[in-house]
mmCIF file of C-alpha atoms and ligand atoms in Angstrom:
data_model
loop_
_atom_site.group_PDB
_atom_site.id
_atom_site.type_symbol
_atom_site.label_atom_id
_atom_site.label_comp_id
_atom_site.label_asym_id
_atom_site.label_seq_id
_atom_site.Cartn_x
_atom_site.Cartn_y
_atom_site.Cartn_z
ATOM 1 C CA MET A 289 109.328 115.467 96.952
ATOM 2 C CA GLU A 290 112.172 113.635 95.246
ATOM 3 C CA LYS A 291 114.309 111.693 97.672
ATOM 4 C CA GLN A 292 117.290 113.960 97.122
ATOM 5 C CA THR A 293 116.838 117.385 95.544
ATOM 6 C CA ILE A 294 119.140 119.945 93.921
ATOM 7 C CA GLU A 295 118.771 122.039 97.068
ATOM 8 C CA HIS A 296 119.960 119.139 99.221
ATOM 9 C CA ASP A 297 123.037 118.717 96.993
ATOM 10 C CA GLN A 298 123.783 122.440 97.011
ATOM 11 C CA VAL A 299 123.493 122.655 100.778
ATOM 12 C CA LYS A 300 125.714 119.598 101.321
ATOM 13 C CA GLU A 301 128.303 121.123 99.019
ATOM 14 C CA TYR A 302 128.097 124.472 100.845
ATOM 15 C CA TYR A 303 128.309 123.160 104.410
ATOM 16 C CA GLY A 304 130.485 120.151 103.621
ATOM 17 C CA LYS A 305 133.026 121.545 101.161
ATOM 18 C CA ILE A 306 132.828 125.325 100.649
ATOM 19 C CA LEU A 307 132.628 126.541 104.256
ATOM 20 C CA THR A 308 135.306 125.527 106.707
ATOM 21 C CA SER A 309 134.356 127.823 109.572
ATOM 22 C CA SER A 310 131.750 130.403 110.557
ATOM 23 C CA GLN A 311 134.195 133.128 109.449
ATOM 24 C CA ASP A 312 133.502 132.072 105.842
ATOM 25 C CA LEU A 313 129.849 133.122 106.042
ATOM 26 C CA GLN A 314 128.812 136.275 104.164
ATOM 27 C CA THR A 315 126.187 137.554 106.594
ATOM 28 C CA ASP A 316 126.043 137.984 110.336
ATOM 29 C CA ALA A 317 123.403 135.238 110.498
ATOM 30 C CA CYS A 318 125.623 133.227 112.806
ATOM 31 C CA CYS A 319 126.146 136.112 115.198
ATOM 32 C CA THR A 320 124.798 135.208 118.562
ATOM 33 C CA GLU A 321 123.553 137.766 121.027
ATOM 34 C CA ASP A 322 125.875 139.344 123.553
ATOM 35 C CA ASN A 323 123.569 138.483 126.411
ATOM 36 C CA ILE A 324 123.963 134.710 126.442
ATOM 37 C CA PRO A 325 122.833 133.500 129.880
ATOM 38 C CA GLN A 326 125.688 132.540 132.182
ATOM 39 C CA HIS A 327 124.699 128.860 132.471
ATOM 40 C CA ILE A 328 124.832 128.537 128.668
ATOM 41 C CA LYS A 329 128.182 130.339 128.567
ATOM 42 C CA ASN A 330 129.462 127.854 131.138
ATOM 43 C CA ALA A 331 128.341 124.961 128.960
ATOM 44 C CA LEU A 332 129.802 126.530 125.796
ATOM 45 C CA VAL A 333 133.249 126.838 127.386
ATOM 46 C CA ASP A 334 133.524 123.048 127.477
ATOM 47 C CA VAL A 335 132.523 122.445 123.851
ATOM 48 C CA HIS A 336 135.480 121.361 121.729
ATOM 49 C CA ASP A 337 137.092 124.071 119.539
ATOM 50 C CA GLU A 338 136.635 122.177 116.278
ATOM 51 C CA VAL A 339 132.913 121.816 116.970
ATOM 52 C CA MET A 340 132.706 125.548 117.779
ATOM 53 C CA LEU A 341 134.599 126.499 114.632
ATOM 54 C CA ARG A 342 131.936 124.938 112.425
ATOM 55 C CA TYR A 343 128.986 126.507 114.165
ATOM 56 C CA TYR A 344 126.615 128.071 111.636
ATOM 57 C CA GLY A 345 123.551 128.766 113.775
ATOM 58 C CA CYS A 346 121.654 132.047 113.986
ATOM 59 C CA GLY A 347 120.208 132.019 117.509
ATOM 60 C CA LEU A 348 120.154 130.435 120.902
ATOM 61 C CA VAL A 349 118.154 127.211 121.078
ATOM 62 C CA ALA A 350 118.229 126.361 124.762
ATOM 63 C CA PRO A 351 114.770 126.734 126.274
ATOM 64 C CA GLU A 352 114.041 126.377 129.994
ATOM 65 C CA LEU A 353 113.636 123.171 132.022
ATOM 66 C CA LEU A 354 115.846 120.742 130.130
ATOM 67 C CA LYS A 355 116.883 118.274 132.890
ATOM 68 C CA GLY A 356 115.997 114.729 131.896
ATOM 69 C CA MET A 357 114.510 115.767 128.536
ATOM 70 C CA ARG A 358 114.799 113.797 125.319
ATOM 71 C CA ILE A 359 115.752 116.317 122.632
ATOM 72 C CA LEU A 360 116.053 116.159 118.850
ATOM 73 C CA ASP A 361 118.173 118.694 116.925
ATOM 74 C CA LEU A 362 117.181 119.092 113.262
ATOM 75 C CA GLY A 363 120.289 119.893 111.186
ATOM 76 C CA SER A 364 122.720 119.518 114.047
ATOM 77 C CA GLY A 365 125.824 120.351 111.965
ATOM 78 C CA SER A 366 129.068 119.897 113.895
ATOM 79 C CA GLY A 367 127.062 119.486 117.103
ATOM 80 C CA ARG A 368 127.569 122.699 119.082
ATOM 81 C CA ASP A 369 123.969 122.989 120.266
ATOM 82 C CA CYS A 370 123.714 119.239 120.852
ATOM 83 C CA TYR A 371 126.746 119.274 123.122
ATOM 84 C CA VAL A 372 125.413 122.244 125.104
ATOM 85 C CA LEU A 373 122.062 120.475 125.437
ATOM 86 C CA SER A 374 123.784 117.200 126.341
ATOM 87 C CA ARG A 375 125.166 118.997 129.382
ATOM 88 C CA LEU A 376 121.899 120.765 130.243
ATOM 89 C CA VAL A 377 119.702 117.638 130.056
ATOM 90 C CA GLY A 378 122.068 115.865 132.454
ATOM 91 C CA GLU A 379 123.082 112.223 132.416
ATOM 92 C CA ASN A 380 119.476 110.999 132.420
ATOM 93 C CA GLY A 381 118.440 113.110 129.448
ATOM 94 C CA TYR A 382 119.208 112.291 125.824
ATOM 95 C CA VAL A 383 120.057 114.302 122.715
ATOM 96 C CA VAL A 384 119.826 113.150 119.098
ATOM 97 C CA GLY A 385 121.216 115.244 116.250
ATOM 98 C CA VAL A 386 120.239 114.686 112.612
ATOM 99 C CA ASP A 387 122.202 116.041 109.665
ATOM 100 C CA MET A 388 122.609 115.072 106.007
ATOM 101 C CA THR A 389 126.171 116.394 105.476
ATOM 102 C CA SER A 390 128.869 113.792 106.159
ATOM 103 C CA GLU A 391 131.626 116.347 106.828
ATOM 104 C CA GLN A 392 129.543 118.021 109.539
ATOM 105 C CA LEU A 393 128.565 114.710 111.107
ATOM 106 C CA GLU A 394 132.163 113.540 111.111
ATOM 107 C CA VAL A 395 133.175 116.470 113.340
ATOM 108 C CA ALA A 396 130.155 115.943 115.597
ATOM 109 C CA ASN A 397 130.811 112.206 116.029
ATOM 110 C CA LYS A 398 134.535 112.672 116.611
ATOM 111 C CA TYR A 399 133.970 114.354 119.984
ATOM 112 C CA ILE A 400 131.285 112.219 121.648
ATOM 113 C CA ASN A 401 133.746 110.563 124.021
ATOM 114 C CA TYR A 402 135.552 113.847 124.657
ATOM 115 C CA HIS A 403 132.351 115.504 125.904
ATOM 116 C CA THR A 404 131.117 112.436 127.783
ATOM 117 C CA GLN A 405 134.342 112.495 129.794
ATOM 118 C CA LYS A 406 134.324 116.274 130.194
ATOM 119 C CA TYR A 407 130.796 116.139 131.672
ATOM 120 C CA GLY A 408 131.694 113.186 133.900
ATOM 121 C CA TYR A 409 128.979 110.931 132.453
ATOM 122 C CA SER A 410 129.395 107.166 132.682
ATOM 123 C CA LYS A 411 128.092 106.723 129.121
ATOM 124 C CA PRO A 412 127.192 109.047 126.225
ATOM 125 C CA ASN A 413 123.752 110.674 126.343
ATOM 126 C CA ILE A 414 124.039 111.842 122.756
ATOM 127 C CA GLU A 415 124.063 110.434 119.227
ATOM 128 C CA PHE A 416 124.182 111.828 115.713
ATOM 129 C CA LYS A 417 122.251 110.345 112.828
ATOM 130 C CA HIS A 418 122.865 110.741 109.108
ATOM 131 C CA GLY A 419 119.596 111.588 107.411
ATOM 132 C CA TYR A 420 117.067 114.107 106.196
ATOM 133 C CA ILE A 421 114.926 116.233 108.464
ATOM 134 C CA GLU A 422 112.022 115.861 106.025
ATOM 135 C CA ARG A 423 112.083 112.069 106.497
ATOM 136 C CA LEU A 424 112.552 111.345 110.174
ATOM 137 C CA ASP A 425 110.515 108.154 109.712
ATOM 138 C CA GLU A 426 113.463 106.670 107.777
ATOM 139 C CA LEU A 427 115.594 107.103 110.899
ATOM 140 C CA GLY A 428 113.123 105.065 112.919
ATOM 141 C CA PHE A 429 111.856 107.948 115.065
ATOM 142 C CA GLU A 430 108.509 107.009 116.534
ATOM 143 C CA ASP A 431 105.414 109.159 117.020
ATOM 144 C CA ASN A 432 105.376 111.160 120.286
ATOM 145 C CA SER A 433 108.961 110.248 121.157
ATOM 146 C CA PHE A 434 110.694 113.600 121.907
ATOM 147 C CA ASP A 435 109.999 116.166 124.637
ATOM 148 C CA ILE A 436 111.645 119.024 122.751
ATOM 149 C CA ILE A 437 112.903 119.628 119.229
ATOM 150 C CA VAL A 438 115.444 122.343 118.501
ATOM 151 C CA SER A 439 116.899 123.569 115.240
ATOM 152 C CA ASN A 440 119.323 126.374 114.453
ATOM 153 C CA CYS A 441 119.340 128.012 111.040
ATOM 154 C CA VAL A 442 118.330 124.908 109.103
ATOM 155 C CA ILE A 443 114.651 124.806 108.122
ATOM 156 C CA ASN A 444 115.142 127.665 105.625
ATOM 157 C CA LEU A 445 117.510 125.302 103.792
ATOM 158 C CA SER A 446 114.903 122.601 103.343
ATOM 159 C CA PRO A 447 113.172 122.293 99.973
ATOM 160 C CA ASP A 448 110.106 120.831 101.731
ATOM 161 C CA LYS A 449 109.427 122.849 104.879
ATOM 162 C CA GLU A 450 105.946 121.411 105.170
ATOM 163 C CA ALA A 451 107.397 117.909 105.538
ATOM 164 C CA VAL A 452 109.848 119.135 108.188
ATOM 165 C CA LEU A 453 107.088 120.628 110.324
ATOM 166 C CA ARG A 454 104.797 117.636 109.751
ATOM 167 C CA GLU A 455 107.503 115.246 110.927
ATOM 168 C CA ALA A 456 108.413 117.509 113.848
ATOM 169 C CA TYR A 457 104.778 117.495 114.956
ATOM 170 C CA ARG A 458 104.592 113.714 114.612
ATOM 171 C CA VAL A 459 107.645 112.903 116.711
ATOM 172 C CA LEU A 460 106.939 115.473 119.443
ATOM 173 C CA LYS A 461 105.141 114.283 122.548
ATOM 174 C CA PRO A 462 101.864 116.079 123.290
ATOM 175 C CA GLY A 463 102.762 119.156 125.333
ATOM 176 C CA GLY A 464 106.230 119.168 123.750
ATOM 177 C CA GLU A 465 107.610 122.021 121.710
ATOM 178 C CA ILE A 466 109.859 122.852 118.818
ATOM 179 C CA TYR A 467 112.077 125.747 119.877
ATOM 180 C CA PHE A 468 114.078 126.965 116.922
ATOM 181 C CA SER A 469 115.971 129.825 115.348
ATOM 182 C CA ASP A 470 115.800 130.463 111.638
ATOM 183 C CA VAL A 471 115.917 133.146 108.963
ATOM 184 C CA TYR A 472 112.780 134.844 107.611
ATOM 185 C CA ALA A 473 112.141 137.461 104.941
ATOM 186 C CA ASP A 474 109.795 140.427 105.104
ATOM 187 C CA ARG A 475 108.228 139.273 101.806
ATOM 188 C CA ARG A 476 108.216 136.238 99.489
ATOM 189 C CA VAL A 477 111.697 135.779 97.976
ATOM 190 C CA PRO A 478 111.459 135.752 94.138
ATOM 191 C CA GLU A 479 112.084 132.368 92.503
ATOM 192 C CA ALA A 480 115.239 133.582 90.691
ATOM 193 C CA LEU A 481 116.822 134.416 94.057
ATOM 194 C CA VAL A 482 115.697 131.139 95.628
ATOM 195 C CA LYS A 483 117.585 129.376 92.819
ATOM 196 C CA ASP A 484 120.847 131.236 93.515
ATOM 197 C CA PRO A 485 123.131 128.681 95.261
ATOM 198 C CA LEU A 486 125.048 131.327 97.244
ATOM 199 C CA LEU A 487 121.894 133.007 98.556
ATOM 200 C CA TYR A 488 120.398 129.613 99.334
ATOM 201 C CA GLY A 489 123.535 128.409 101.137
ATOM 202 C CA GLU A 490 123.697 131.657 103.118
ATOM 203 C CA CYS A 491 120.193 130.967 104.474
ATOM 204 C CA LEU A 492 118.684 133.929 102.594
ATOM 205 C CA GLY A 493 117.221 132.448 99.391
ATOM 206 C CA GLY A 494 115.222 129.678 101.055
ATOM 207 C CA ALA A 495 113.965 131.830 103.924
ATOM 208 C CA LEU A 496 110.209 131.942 104.236
ATOM 209 C CA TYR A 497 108.200 135.144 104.229
ATOM 210 C CA TRP A 498 107.262 135.384 107.933
ATOM 211 C CA ASN A 499 103.511 135.260 107.362
ATOM 212 C CA ASP A 500 103.804 132.216 105.074
ATOM 213 C CA PHE A 501 105.764 130.558 107.869
ATOM 214 C CA LEU A 502 103.074 131.351 110.450
ATOM 215 C CA ASN A 503 100.357 129.972 108.181
ATOM 216 C CA LEU A 504 102.379 126.849 107.413
ATOM 217 C CA ALA A 505 103.094 126.212 111.082
ATOM 218 C CA LYS A 506 99.369 126.519 111.886
ATOM 219 C CA LYS A 507 98.461 124.203 108.989
ATOM 220 C CA MET A 508 100.870 121.561 110.325
ATOM 221 C CA GLY A 509 99.213 121.637 113.755
ATOM 222 C CA PHE A 510 101.278 124.266 115.566
ATOM 223 C CA ILE A 511 98.271 126.494 116.025
ATOM 224 C CA ASP A 512 99.720 129.413 117.986
ATOM 225 C CA PRO A 513 103.403 130.059 117.105
ATOM 226 C CA ARG A 514 105.137 132.226 119.689
ATOM 227 C CA LEU A 515 108.008 134.557 118.754
ATOM 228 C CA VAL A 516 110.712 134.580 121.431
ATOM 229 C CA LYS A 517 113.436 136.770 119.939
ATOM 230 C CA ASP A 518 114.377 138.422 116.652
ATOM 231 C CA ARG A 519 116.943 140.663 115.032
ATOM 232 C CA PRO A 520 117.574 141.999 111.537
ATOM 233 C CA LEU A 521 120.420 140.354 109.609
ATOM 234 C CA ASN A 522 123.357 142.384 108.310
ATOM 235 C CA ILE A 523 124.756 141.351 104.957
ATOM 236 C CA ASP A 524 128.500 142.035 104.685
ATOM 237 C CA ASN A 525 128.780 141.247 101.008
ATOM 238 C CA GLU A 526 128.018 143.785 98.272
ATOM 239 C CA LYS A 527 127.033 141.210 95.665
ATOM 240 C CA ILE A 528 124.554 139.585 98.033
ATOM 241 C CA GLN A 529 123.225 142.967 99.114
ATOM 242 C CA GLU A 530 122.625 143.910 95.500
ATOM 243 C CA LEU A 531 120.855 140.642 94.735
ATOM 244 C CA MET A 532 118.624 140.942 97.791
ATOM 245 C CA GLY A 533 117.708 144.546 96.930
ATOM 246 C CA THR A 534 115.093 145.834 99.344
ATOM 247 C CA ILE A 535 114.221 142.447 100.804
ATOM 248 C CA ARG A 536 114.942 142.471 104.523
ATOM 249 C CA SER A 537 115.986 139.307 106.330
ATOM 250 C CA PHE A 538 115.581 138.536 110.019
ATOM 251 C CA SER A 539 116.816 135.896 112.375
ATOM 252 C CA ALA A 540 114.024 134.832 114.718
ATOM 253 C CA THR A 541 113.484 132.241 117.422
ATOM 254 C CA TYR A 542 110.011 130.738 117.650
ATOM 255 C CA ARG A 543 108.516 128.194 120.010
ATOM 256 C CA LEU A 544 105.700 126.009 118.703
ATOM 257 C CA PHE A 545 103.852 123.808 121.177
ATOM 258 C CA LYS A 546 102.153 120.560 120.221
ATOM 259 C CA LEU A 547 98.848 121.297 121.925
ATOM 260 C CA PRO A 548 95.954 120.238 119.680
ATOM 261 C CA LYS A 549 93.364 122.180 121.679
ATOM 262 C CA LEU A 550 94.946 125.594 121.103
ATOM 263 C CA GLU A 551 92.648 128.079 119.383
ATOM 264 C CA ASN A 552 93.308 130.152 116.257
ATOM 265 C CA HIS A 553 93.215 133.365 118.243
ATOM 266 C CA CYS A 554 93.968 134.354 121.810
ATOM 267 C CA GLU A 555 90.611 134.059 123.555
ATOM 268 C CA ASN A 556 89.827 135.467 126.962
ATOM 269 C CA TYR A 557 88.397 133.107 129.601
ATOM 270 C CA GLY A 558 89.294 135.387 132.501
ATOM 271 C CA GLN A 559 92.251 133.204 133.461
ATOM 272 C CA ALA A 560 95.506 134.092 135.186
ATOM 273 C CA VAL A 561 98.672 132.409 136.423
ATOM 274 C CA ILE A 562 101.187 133.030 139.187
ATOM 275 C CA TYR A 563 104.772 132.019 138.507
ATOM 276 C CA LYS A 564 106.360 130.341 141.553
ATOM 277 C CA GLY A 565 109.900 131.433 140.650
ATOM 278 C CA THR A 566 111.102 127.841 140.641
ATOM 279 C CA ILE A 567 112.540 127.423 137.139
ATOM 280 C CA PRO A 568 116.342 127.166 137.403
ATOM 281 C CA TYR A 569 118.209 130.184 135.942
ATOM 282 C CA HIS A 570 114.875 132.060 135.541
ATOM 283 C CA GLU A 571 113.888 132.594 139.158
ATOM 284 C CA ASP A 572 112.802 136.250 138.775
ATOM 285 C CA ILE A 573 111.082 136.166 135.448
ATOM 286 C CA LEU A 574 110.061 133.581 132.883
ATOM 287 C CA LYS A 575 110.094 134.771 129.294
ATOM 288 C CA LEU A 576 107.607 132.465 127.638
ATOM 289 C CA ASP A 577 107.826 134.616 124.507
ATOM 290 C CA LYS A 578 108.499 138.195 123.477
ATOM 291 C CA HIS A 579 105.116 139.326 124.803
ATOM 292 C CA HIS A 580 104.909 137.180 127.932
ATOM 293 C CA LEU A 581 107.506 138.133 130.519
ATOM 294 C CA ILE A 582 106.038 136.551 133.594
ATOM 295 C CA GLU A 583 107.384 137.891 136.893
ATOM 296 C CA ALA A 584 107.502 135.594 139.899
ATOM 297 C CA GLY A 585 104.765 136.042 142.472
ATOM 298 C CA LYS A 586 102.581 138.339 140.379
ATOM 299 C CA VAL A 587 99.065 137.584 139.140
ATOM 300 C CA PHE A 588 99.508 137.543 135.367
ATOM 301 C CA LEU A 589 96.460 137.584 133.106
ATOM 302 C CA VAL A 590 96.594 135.054 130.267
ATOM 303 C CA CYS A 591 94.550 134.036 127.244
ATOM 304 C CA GLY A 592 93.324 130.455 126.927
ATOM 305 C CA ASN A 593 96.259 129.492 124.702
ATOM 306 C CA THR A 594 98.931 130.797 127.088
ATOM 307 C CA TYR A 595 97.116 129.061 129.941
ATOM 308 C CA GLN A 596 97.415 125.771 128.047
ATOM 309 C CA MET A 597 101.087 126.388 127.191
ATOM 310 C CA LEU A 598 101.784 126.573 130.901
ATOM 311 C CA HIS A 599 99.213 124.092 132.212
ATOM 312 C CA GLU A 600 99.607 121.222 129.700
ATOM 313 C CA THR A 601 103.411 121.235 129.486
ATOM 314 C CA ARG A 602 106.544 120.753 131.592
ATOM 315 C CA PHE A 603 105.959 124.276 132.961
ATOM 316 C CA ALA A 604 102.868 123.223 134.955
ATOM 317 C CA PRO A 605 104.537 122.456 138.339
ATOM 318 C CA HIS A 606 106.034 125.953 138.348
ATOM 319 C CA PHE A 607 102.719 127.827 138.242
ATOM 320 C CA GLU A 608 99.558 128.377 140.190
ATOM 321 C CA PHE A 609 96.549 128.483 137.899
ATOM 322 C CA ILE A 610 93.561 130.745 138.425
ATOM 323 C CA GLY A 611 90.257 130.383 136.581
ATOM 324 C CA ASN A 612 88.631 127.820 134.332
ATOM 325 C CA TRP A 613 87.009 127.484 130.922
ATOM 326 C CA LYS A 614 83.398 128.112 131.949
ATOM 327 C CA THR A 615 82.972 131.683 130.696
ATOM 328 C CA HIS A 616 84.316 133.206 127.485
ATOM 329 C CA TYR A 617 84.869 136.987 127.668
ATOM 330 C CA GLY A 618 85.731 137.615 123.976
ATOM 331 C CA ILE A 619 89.044 138.137 122.257
ATOM 332 C CA PHE A 620 92.180 138.627 124.375
ATOM 333 C CA GLU A 621 93.866 141.911 123.435
ATOM 334 C CA GLY A 622 97.237 141.889 121.711
ATOM 335 C CA CYS A 623 96.871 139.452 118.777
ATOM 336 C CA GLY A 624 98.568 141.405 115.956
ATOM 337 C CA THR A 625 99.146 140.843 112.237
ATOM 338 C CA ASN A 626 101.898 143.399 111.545
ATOM 339 C CA LEU A 627 105.547 142.520 110.834
ATOM 340 C CA PRO A 628 106.388 140.790 114.106
ATOM 341 C CA PHE A 629 110.121 141.608 114.022
ATOM 342 C CA GLU A 630 111.954 144.711 115.206
ATOM 343 C CA GLU A 631 113.647 146.533 112.370
ATOM 344 C CA ASN A 632 116.415 148.156 114.384
ATOM 345 C CA GLU A 633 119.288 146.072 115.524
ATOM 346 C CA ASP A 634 119.591 145.897 119.285
ATOM 347 C CA SER A 635 122.488 144.196 121.009
ATOM 348 C CA SER A 636 124.204 141.615 118.869
ATOM 349 C CA GLY A 637 127.787 140.648 118.433
ATOM 350 C CA CYS A 638 129.584 138.298 116.108
ATOM 351 C CA CYS A 639 130.290 134.742 117.147
HETATM 352 C C1 SAM B 258 123.443 126.640 108.726
HETATM 353 S S1 SAM B 258 123.983 125.044 109.166
HETATM 354 C C2 SAM B 258 123.522 124.988 110.865
HETATM 355 C C3 SAM B 258 124.149 123.831 111.602
HETATM 356 C C4 SAM B 258 123.921 123.790 113.101
HETATM 357 N N1 SAM B 258 122.514 123.804 113.436
HETATM 358 C C5 SAM B 258 124.652 124.908 113.789
HETATM 359 O O1 SAM B 258 123.990 125.712 114.463
HETATM 360 O O2 SAM B 258 125.873 124.994 113.647
HETATM 361 C C6 SAM B 258 122.796 124.005 108.403
HETATM 362 C C7 SAM B 258 122.985 122.522 108.643
HETATM 363 O O3 SAM B 258 121.745 121.871 108.336
HETATM 364 C C8 SAM B 258 121.993 120.709 107.586
HETATM 365 N N2 SAM B 258 120.824 120.492 106.732
HETATM 366 C C9 SAM B 258 120.284 121.382 105.872
HETATM 367 N N3 SAM B 258 119.192 120.854 105.282
HETATM 368 C C10 SAM B 258 119.047 119.595 105.787
HETATM 369 C C11 SAM B 258 118.113 118.554 105.560
HETATM 370 N N4 SAM B 258 117.131 118.713 104.687
HETATM 371 N N5 SAM B 258 118.258 117.411 106.237
HETATM 372 C C12 SAM B 258 119.284 117.248 107.134
HETATM 373 N N6 SAM B 258 120.210 118.196 107.374
HETATM 374 C C13 SAM B 258 120.095 119.362 106.714
HETATM 375 C C14 SAM B 258 123.271 121.038 106.796
HETATM 376 O O4 SAM B 258 123.929 119.858 106.450
HETATM 377 C C15 SAM B 258 124.032 121.877 107.791
HETATM 378 O O5 SAM B 258 124.871 121.093 108.602
#
C-alpha cells in the first residue's frame, strides 16, 4: 500500500473539514442504542461537550472488565470513547488513541487535563497519537503490548483492512481482544460506489461484505469472530439511498480474541462453565456474544472455542470450568453461515 492513499486524503477531508458535528452525517450510523448501561451513561456525562459533538461512532465499544487494562483505540477521532475508557480503566489503566486527522486530534488533545481533573487522577492515563492504523509499527507500538483494542466506525474507512487487522493482532497480548463496532454490507459494494467520496466518508462505500470480513479476520489470526450486537442502518438522504440501491448496510459490534489455538469451527468436547456472577455491572448475566448469554450460577454448555475465550482470558477468575480436552464429541450445534445480522430495527435512537 502507498504510504498515503486517495482514501486517506478523502477521509481526512471529510472528518477534518466537511463535518463539524455528528448532526452533519447523512445516515443514522452514529446513532447509539437507547439501552446504554448506566455505568457508561455515568461516564459519558463527564465527557466534554466539544468532544461529544464530534462523535462519529456507530456502536458501544466498552467491553467488560476494564479496570487496569491497557487499551488502544483505532481511529479515536475527538476522543469520546477514549475518555469513557480512561474513566473505566481507572488511574492504573492506560488508553492510547490513534487518528490520522489533525482536526480530530486537536479536539481530543485539548481536553486531556480537563478529564484528568474531572476523574480526580494525579496524572493523565491517556494519550493521543497522530498516525495510521495500518502502520502501528511507525508509532512504536510493540508486539503483545495491549490488553484490549477498540475501534468505532473506522476500519471500513481504511484502504488496507488486512493491514489493520494484522497490526491489531500483532500488538494485542495473547488472550486479548479487539472489540469494535463498524459498518458492513450484505454483499460486496461495487467498485464505482467504493470510489464515491460521499459514500466512502459516510462509512458505506468502504464497508466490507460481512462474509469477506469474517474470512479476512480468520486469515489474520482471529479464528472465531464473535458478533455481539447489530442493527440495520437507516439512510436519511435520497441521493445516497438511490446510489446504494438494494444494498443493505448494518452496524455491528464484533469481538475477536487473540487465541491461536481456537479452531475453525465450534467443536464439542463436552465442556461447560459456571459464571460466578462477579463481573462488575454484569452480575446476573454475562453476554459474551449474541449467542452466549451466560446466567450466573447455571451450568452452561460450551464449545471448545468458547471455553478458551473464558479460560485463557481476563474472564477466567469469574468462572468455574467443567471438563477437559480428552474426548471430542463432534461438532457443537449452532455454527451458522447465514446473514448474521437482524434485518428489522430494534431499539435504537439518535445520538
Ligand atoms: C467515523 S469517525 C469515528 C471517530 C471515533 N471513533 C468516534 O467514534 O467518534 C472515523 C475516524 O477514523 C479516523 N481514521 C479513518 N481512517 C484512518 C486511518 N487509516 N488511520 C488513522 N485514522 C483513521 C478518521 O480520521 C476519523 O477521525
